[in-house]
Amino acid sequence: DAEITQSPRHKITETGRQVTLACHQTWNHNNMFWYRQDLGHGLRLIHYSYGVQDTNKGEVSDGYSVSRSNTEDLPLTLESAASSQTSVYFCASSENQGLGSIAFFGQGTRLTVV
Amino acid sequence: TQLLEQSPQFLSIQEGENLTVYCNSSSVFSSLQWYRQEPGEGPVLLVTVVTGGEVKKLKRLTFQFGDARKDSSLHITAAQPGDTGLYLCAGMDMGRRALTFGSGTRLQVQP
């Protein structure tokens, strides 16, 4: 069965370190997204990609970067981790189905920056 | 940035009661989706509504999209403990083909 997986599921890192969160999908979807989820804010869009070599900034992109070298993967990098980036991160993918597009989410990565 | 406001934020009810969750925005969305999320898991899609005034039913859940496509509601009839979870509405921004999420309604159904 097709799926979307994130790794690691839990990560503790120190302030100032570079951290990369992995996202891998086997749906062969063109669109991939990274969100962060914090209490009281729902899910907020960090970065998204429509296809290989395409990346775009979302509402809360400062301090984060992504790259899309193939269809399956969209790794999220925190250039210099800050305590404000402690959060749960979700990756999602969807097809180009327009109005009815369904997004499939990974199980999330809980990141703690100390 | 398009914003979605959900109400109430928290809801604790007894098994068998009915409830309604609201999702409101000042912006028009091309479509609106409802997700349910359980602890330690990602959101899972429940329904997509596309047409203004559209009503969709999923067993005991009824979803409605406002005529102006700015608001939506989720009504649960005879709630069960298995309905417990975080309910999220999300509007599709066709310019970006990305979802904008509301802050969520945390529902707890007591047996």
CSV table of C-alpha atoms in Angstrom, one decimal:
chain,number,residue,atom,x,y,z
A,1,ASP,CA,0.0,0.0,0.0
A,2,ALA,CA,1.1,3.5,-0.8
A,3,GLU,CA,2.1,5.6,2.2
A,4,ILE,CA,3.8,8.7,3.5
A,5,THR,CA,6.4,8.3,6.3
A,6,GLN,CA,8.3,10.7,8.4
A,7,SER,CA,11.6,10.2,10.3
A,8,PRO,CA,12.5,10.5,13.0
A,9,ARG,CA,9.3,10.4,15.0
A,10,HIS,CA,11.0,12.2,17.9
A,11,LYS,CA,14.1,14.4,18.0
A,12,ILE,CA,15.8,16.5,20.7
A,13,THR,CA,18.4,18.9,19.5
A,14,GLU,CA,20.4,21.9,20.9
A,15,THR,CA,19.9,25.5,20.0
A,16,GLY,CA,22.0,26.5,17.0
A,17,ARG,CA,22.3,23.0,15.5
A,18,GLN,CA,21.2,22.1,12.0
A,19,VAL,CA,18.4,19.6,11.9
A,20,THR,CA,16.9,17.7,8.9
A,21,LEU,CA,13.5,16.0,9.1
A,22,ALA,CA,12.8,13.4,6.4
A,23,CYS,CA,9.5,12.9,4.5
A,24,HIS,CA,9.1,10.1,2.0
A,25,GLN,CA,5.9,9.2,0.0
A,26,THR,CA,5.1,6.3,-2.3
A,27,TRP,CA,1.9,7.8,-3.7
A,28,ASN,CA,3.8,9.3,-6.6
A,29,HIS,CA,2.1,12.7,-5.8
A,30,ASN,CA,3.4,15.9,-7.3
A,31,ASN,CA,2.5,18.1,-4.4
A,32,MET,CA,4.2,17.9,-1.0
A,33,PHE,CA,3.8,20.1,2.0
A,34,TRP,CA,5.4,20.7,5.4
A,35,TYR,CA,3.3,22.0,8.3
A,36,ARG,CA,4.0,22.7,12.0
A,37,GLN,CA,1.4,22.2,14.6
A,38,ASP,CA,1.3,24.2,17.9
A,39,LEU,CA,-1.4,24.5,20.5
A,40,GLY,CA,-3.9,27.2,19.5
A,41,HIS,CA,-2.6,27.6,16.0
A,42,GLY,CA,-3.7,24.5,14.2
A,43,LEU,CA,-1.4,23.6,11.3
A,44,ARG,CA,0.6,26.3,9.7
A,45,LEU,CA,2.3,25.9,6.3
A,46,ILE,CA,6.1,26.1,6.2
A,47,HIS,CA,7.1,25.2,2.7
A,48,TYR,CA,5.5,23.3,-0.2
A,49,SER,CA,6.5,21.9,-3.6
A,50,TYR,CA,4.6,21.2,-6.8
A,51,GLY,CA,7.2,18.9,-8.3
A,52,VAL,CA,10.9,18.1,-8.7
A,53,GLN,CA,13.1,21.2,-8.4
A,54,ASP,CA,10.1,23.3,-7.3
A,55,THR,CA,9.9,24.8,-3.8
A,56,ASN,CA,7.7,27.6,-2.4
A,57,LYS,CA,7.5,29.5,1.0
A,58,GLY,CA,4.5,29.2,3.2
A,59,GLU,CA,3.4,31.5,6.0
A,60,VAL,CA,6.1,30.5,8.5
A,61,SER,CA,9.1,29.7,6.4
A,62,ASP,CA,11.7,31.8,8.3
A,63,GLY,CA,14.5,29.5,9.6
A,64,TYR,CA,13.5,26.6,7.4
A,65,SER,CA,14.4,25.3,3.9
A,66,VAL,CA,13.4,22.4,1.7
A,67,SER,CA,14.7,20.8,-1.5
A,68,ARG,CA,13.0,18.5,-4.0
A,69,SER,CA,15.4,16.4,-5.9
A,70,ASN,CA,12.9,13.6,-6.7
A,71,THR,CA,9.2,13.0,-6.5
A,72,GLU,CA,9.2,10.9,-3.3
A,73,ASP,CA,11.1,13.0,-0.9
A,74,LEU,CA,10.9,16.5,0.6
A,75,PRO,CA,13.4,16.9,3.5
A,76,LEU,CA,12.9,19.9,5.8
A,77,THR,CA,16.0,21.6,7.2
A,78,LEU,CA,16.2,23.9,10.2
A,79,GLU,CA,19.4,25.9,9.5
A,80,SER,CA,20.0,26.9,13.1
A,81,ALA,CA,17.5,25.4,15.5
A,82,ALA,CA,15.8,27.8,17.9
A,83,SER,CA,13.6,27.1,20.9
A,84,SER,CA,10.7,28.7,19.0
A,85,GLN,CA,10.9,25.9,16.5
A,86,THR,CA,9.9,23.3,19.2
A,87,SER,CA,6.8,21.9,17.6
A,88,VAL,CA,5.2,18.9,15.9
A,89,TYR,CA,6.0,18.8,12.2
A,90,PHE,CA,3.7,17.1,9.6
A,91,CYS,CA,4.5,16.3,6.0
A,92,ALA,CA,1.7,15.8,3.5
A,93,SER,CA,1.3,15.0,-0.1
A,94,SER,CA,-1.5,15.3,-2.7
A,95,GLU,CA,-2.3,14.9,-6.3
A,96,ASN,CA,-3.1,17.6,-8.8
A,97,GLN,CA,-6.9,17.0,-8.4
A,98,GLY,CA,-7.9,20.6,-8.1
A,99,LEU,CA,-10.9,21.3,-5.8
A,100,GLY,CA,-11.2,17.8,-4.6
A,101,SER,CA,-7.5,17.3,-3.9
A,102,ILE,CA,-7.0,15.0,-0.9
A,103,ALA,CA,-4.0,15.5,1.3
A,104,PHE,CA,-2.4,12.5,3.0
A,105,PHE,CA,-0.4,13.2,6.2
A,106,GLY,CA,2.5,11.5,7.8
A,107,GLN,CA,2.4,10.6,11.5
A,108,GLY,CA,4.4,13.6,12.5
A,109,THR,CA,7.8,14.4,14.0
A,110,ARG,CA,8.0,15.9,17.5
A,111,LEU,CA,11.0,18.2,17.6
A,112,THR,CA,12.3,19.7,20.9
A,113,VAL,CA,15.0,22.3,20.8
A,114,VAL,CA,16.8,22.8,24.1
B,1,THR,CA,-3.2,35.3,4.3
B,2,GLN,CA,-6.6,33.6,4.5
B,3,LEU,CA,-7.7,32.8,8.1
B,4,LEU,CA,-10.1,30.2,9.4
B,5,GLU,CA,-11.6,30.5,12.9
B,6,GLN,CA,-13.1,27.4,14.5
B,7,SER,CA,-15.5,27.4,17.5
B,8,PRO,CA,-15.7,26.1,20.0
B,9,GLN,CA,-12.1,25.4,20.8
B,10,PHE,CA,-13.0,22.7,23.4
B,11,LEU,CA,-16.1,20.6,23.8
B,12,SER,CA,-16.8,18.0,26.4
B,13,ILE,CA,-20.2,16.2,26.1
B,14,GLN,CA,-21.9,13.0,27.2
B,15,GLU,CA,-22.5,10.0,24.9
B,16,GLY,CA,-25.7,10.4,23.0
B,17,GLU,CA,-25.7,14.2,22.8
B,18,ASN,CA,-25.6,16.2,19.6
B,19,LEU,CA,-23.1,18.9,18.8
B,20,THR,CA,-22.1,21.4,16.1
B,21,VAL,CA,-18.6,22.8,15.3
B,22,TYR,CA,-18.2,25.9,13.2
B,23,CYS,CA,-15.6,27.1,10.8
B,24,ASN,CA,-15.7,30.7,9.7
B,25,SER,CA,-13.6,33.0,7.5
B,26,SER,CA,-13.8,36.4,5.9
B,27,SER,CA,-12.3,34.9,2.7
B,28,VAL,CA,-13.9,32.7,0.0
B,29,PHE,CA,-12.4,29.3,-0.4
B,30,SER,CA,-12.6,27.1,-3.5
B,31,SER,CA,-13.3,24.1,-1.3
B,32,LEU,CA,-13.3,23.2,2.3
B,33,GLN,CA,-12.2,20.0,4.0
B,34,TRP,CA,-12.7,18.5,7.5
B,35,TYR,CA,-10.1,16.4,9.1
B,36,ARG,CA,-10.0,14.4,12.3
B,37,GLN,CA,-6.8,13.9,14.2
B,38,GLU,CA,-6.0,11.5,17.1
B,39,PRO,CA,-3.1,11.9,19.5
B,40,GLY,CA,0.2,11.0,18.0
B,41,GLU,CA,-1.2,10.7,14.4
B,42,GLY,CA,-1.6,13.0,11.4
B,43,PRO,CA,-4.9,14.4,10.4
B,44,VAL,CA,-7.2,12.1,8.4
B,45,LEU,CA,-9.6,13.5,5.8
B,46,LEU,CA,-13.3,13.1,6.6
B,47,VAL,CA,-15.0,15.1,3.8
B,48,THR,CA,-14.5,17.7,1.1
B,49,VAL,CA,-17.2,20.2,0.2
B,50,VAL,CA,-16.9,22.2,-3.0
B,51,THR,CA,-20.2,23.9,-3.9
B,52,GLY,CA,-21.8,26.7,-1.9
B,53,GLY,CA,-24.7,25.4,0.1
B,54,GLU,CA,-23.6,21.8,-0.3
B,55,VAL,CA,-24.5,19.3,2.5
B,56,LYS,CA,-22.7,16.0,2.9
B,57,LYS,CA,-23.6,13.2,5.3
B,58,LEU,CA,-21.2,10.6,6.6
B,59,LYS,CA,-23.1,8.3,8.9
B,60,ARG,CA,-23.8,10.4,12.0
B,61,LEU,CA,-21.8,13.4,10.7
B,62,THR,CA,-23.3,16.1,8.6
B,63,PHE,CA,-21.1,18.7,6.9
B,64,GLN,CA,-22.4,21.9,5.4
B,65,PHE,CA,-20.6,24.5,3.2
B,66,GLY,CA,-22.0,28.1,3.4
B,67,ASP,CA,-23.7,29.6,0.4
B,68,ALA,CA,-20.9,32.2,0.1
B,69,ARG,CA,-18.2,29.5,0.6
B,70,LYS,CA,-16.8,31.4,3.6
B,71,ASP,CA,-18.0,29.1,6.4
B,72,SER,CA,-18.8,25.5,7.2
B,73,SER,CA,-20.2,23.5,10.0
B,74,LEU,CA,-19.9,19.9,11.2
B,75,HIS,CA,-22.8,18.4,13.1
B,76,ILE,CA,-22.5,15.1,14.9
B,77,THR,CA,-25.7,13.3,16.0
B,78,ALA,CA,-25.7,11.0,19.0
B,79,ALA,CA,-22.0,11.4,19.7
B,80,GLN,CA,-20.0,8.3,20.8
B,81,PRO,CA,-16.7,8.0,22.7
B,82,GLY,CA,-15.1,6.9,19.4
B,83,ASP,CA,-15.8,10.4,18.1
B,84,THR,CA,-13.3,11.9,20.5
B,85,GLY,CA,-10.5,13.8,18.8
B,86,LEU,CA,-9.3,17.0,17.3
B,87,TYR,CA,-11.5,18.2,14.4
B,88,LEU,CA,-9.8,20.6,11.9
B,89,CYS,CA,-11.3,22.5,9.0
B,90,ALA,CA,-9.1,23.5,6.1
B,91,GLY,CA,-9.7,25.7,3.2
B,92,MET,CA,-8.2,25.2,-0.2
B,93,ASP,CA,-6.3,28.1,-1.6
B,94,MET,CA,-6.3,27.4,-5.3
B,95,GLY,CA,-3.7,30.0,-5.9
B,96,ARG,CA,-1.2,27.9,-4.0
B,97,ARG,CA,-3.0,24.5,-4.1
B,98,ALA,CA,-2.3,24.4,-0.4
B,99,LEU,CA,-4.6,24.1,2.6
B,100,THR,CA,-5.1,26.7,5.3
B,101,PHE,CA,-6.1,25.2,8.5
B,102,GLY,CA,-8.3,26.4,11.4
B,103,SER,CA,-7.0,26.1,14.9
B,104,GLY,CA,-9.2,23.1,15.6
B,105,THR,CA,-11.9,21.9,18.0
B,106,ARG,CA,-11.0,19.3,20.6
B,107,LEU,CA,-13.9,17.1,21.3
B,108,GLN,CA,-14.2,14.7,24.2
B,109,VAL,CA,-17.2,12.4,24.4
B,110,GLN,CA,-17.7,10.9,27.9
B,111,PRO,CA,-19.3,7.4,28.1
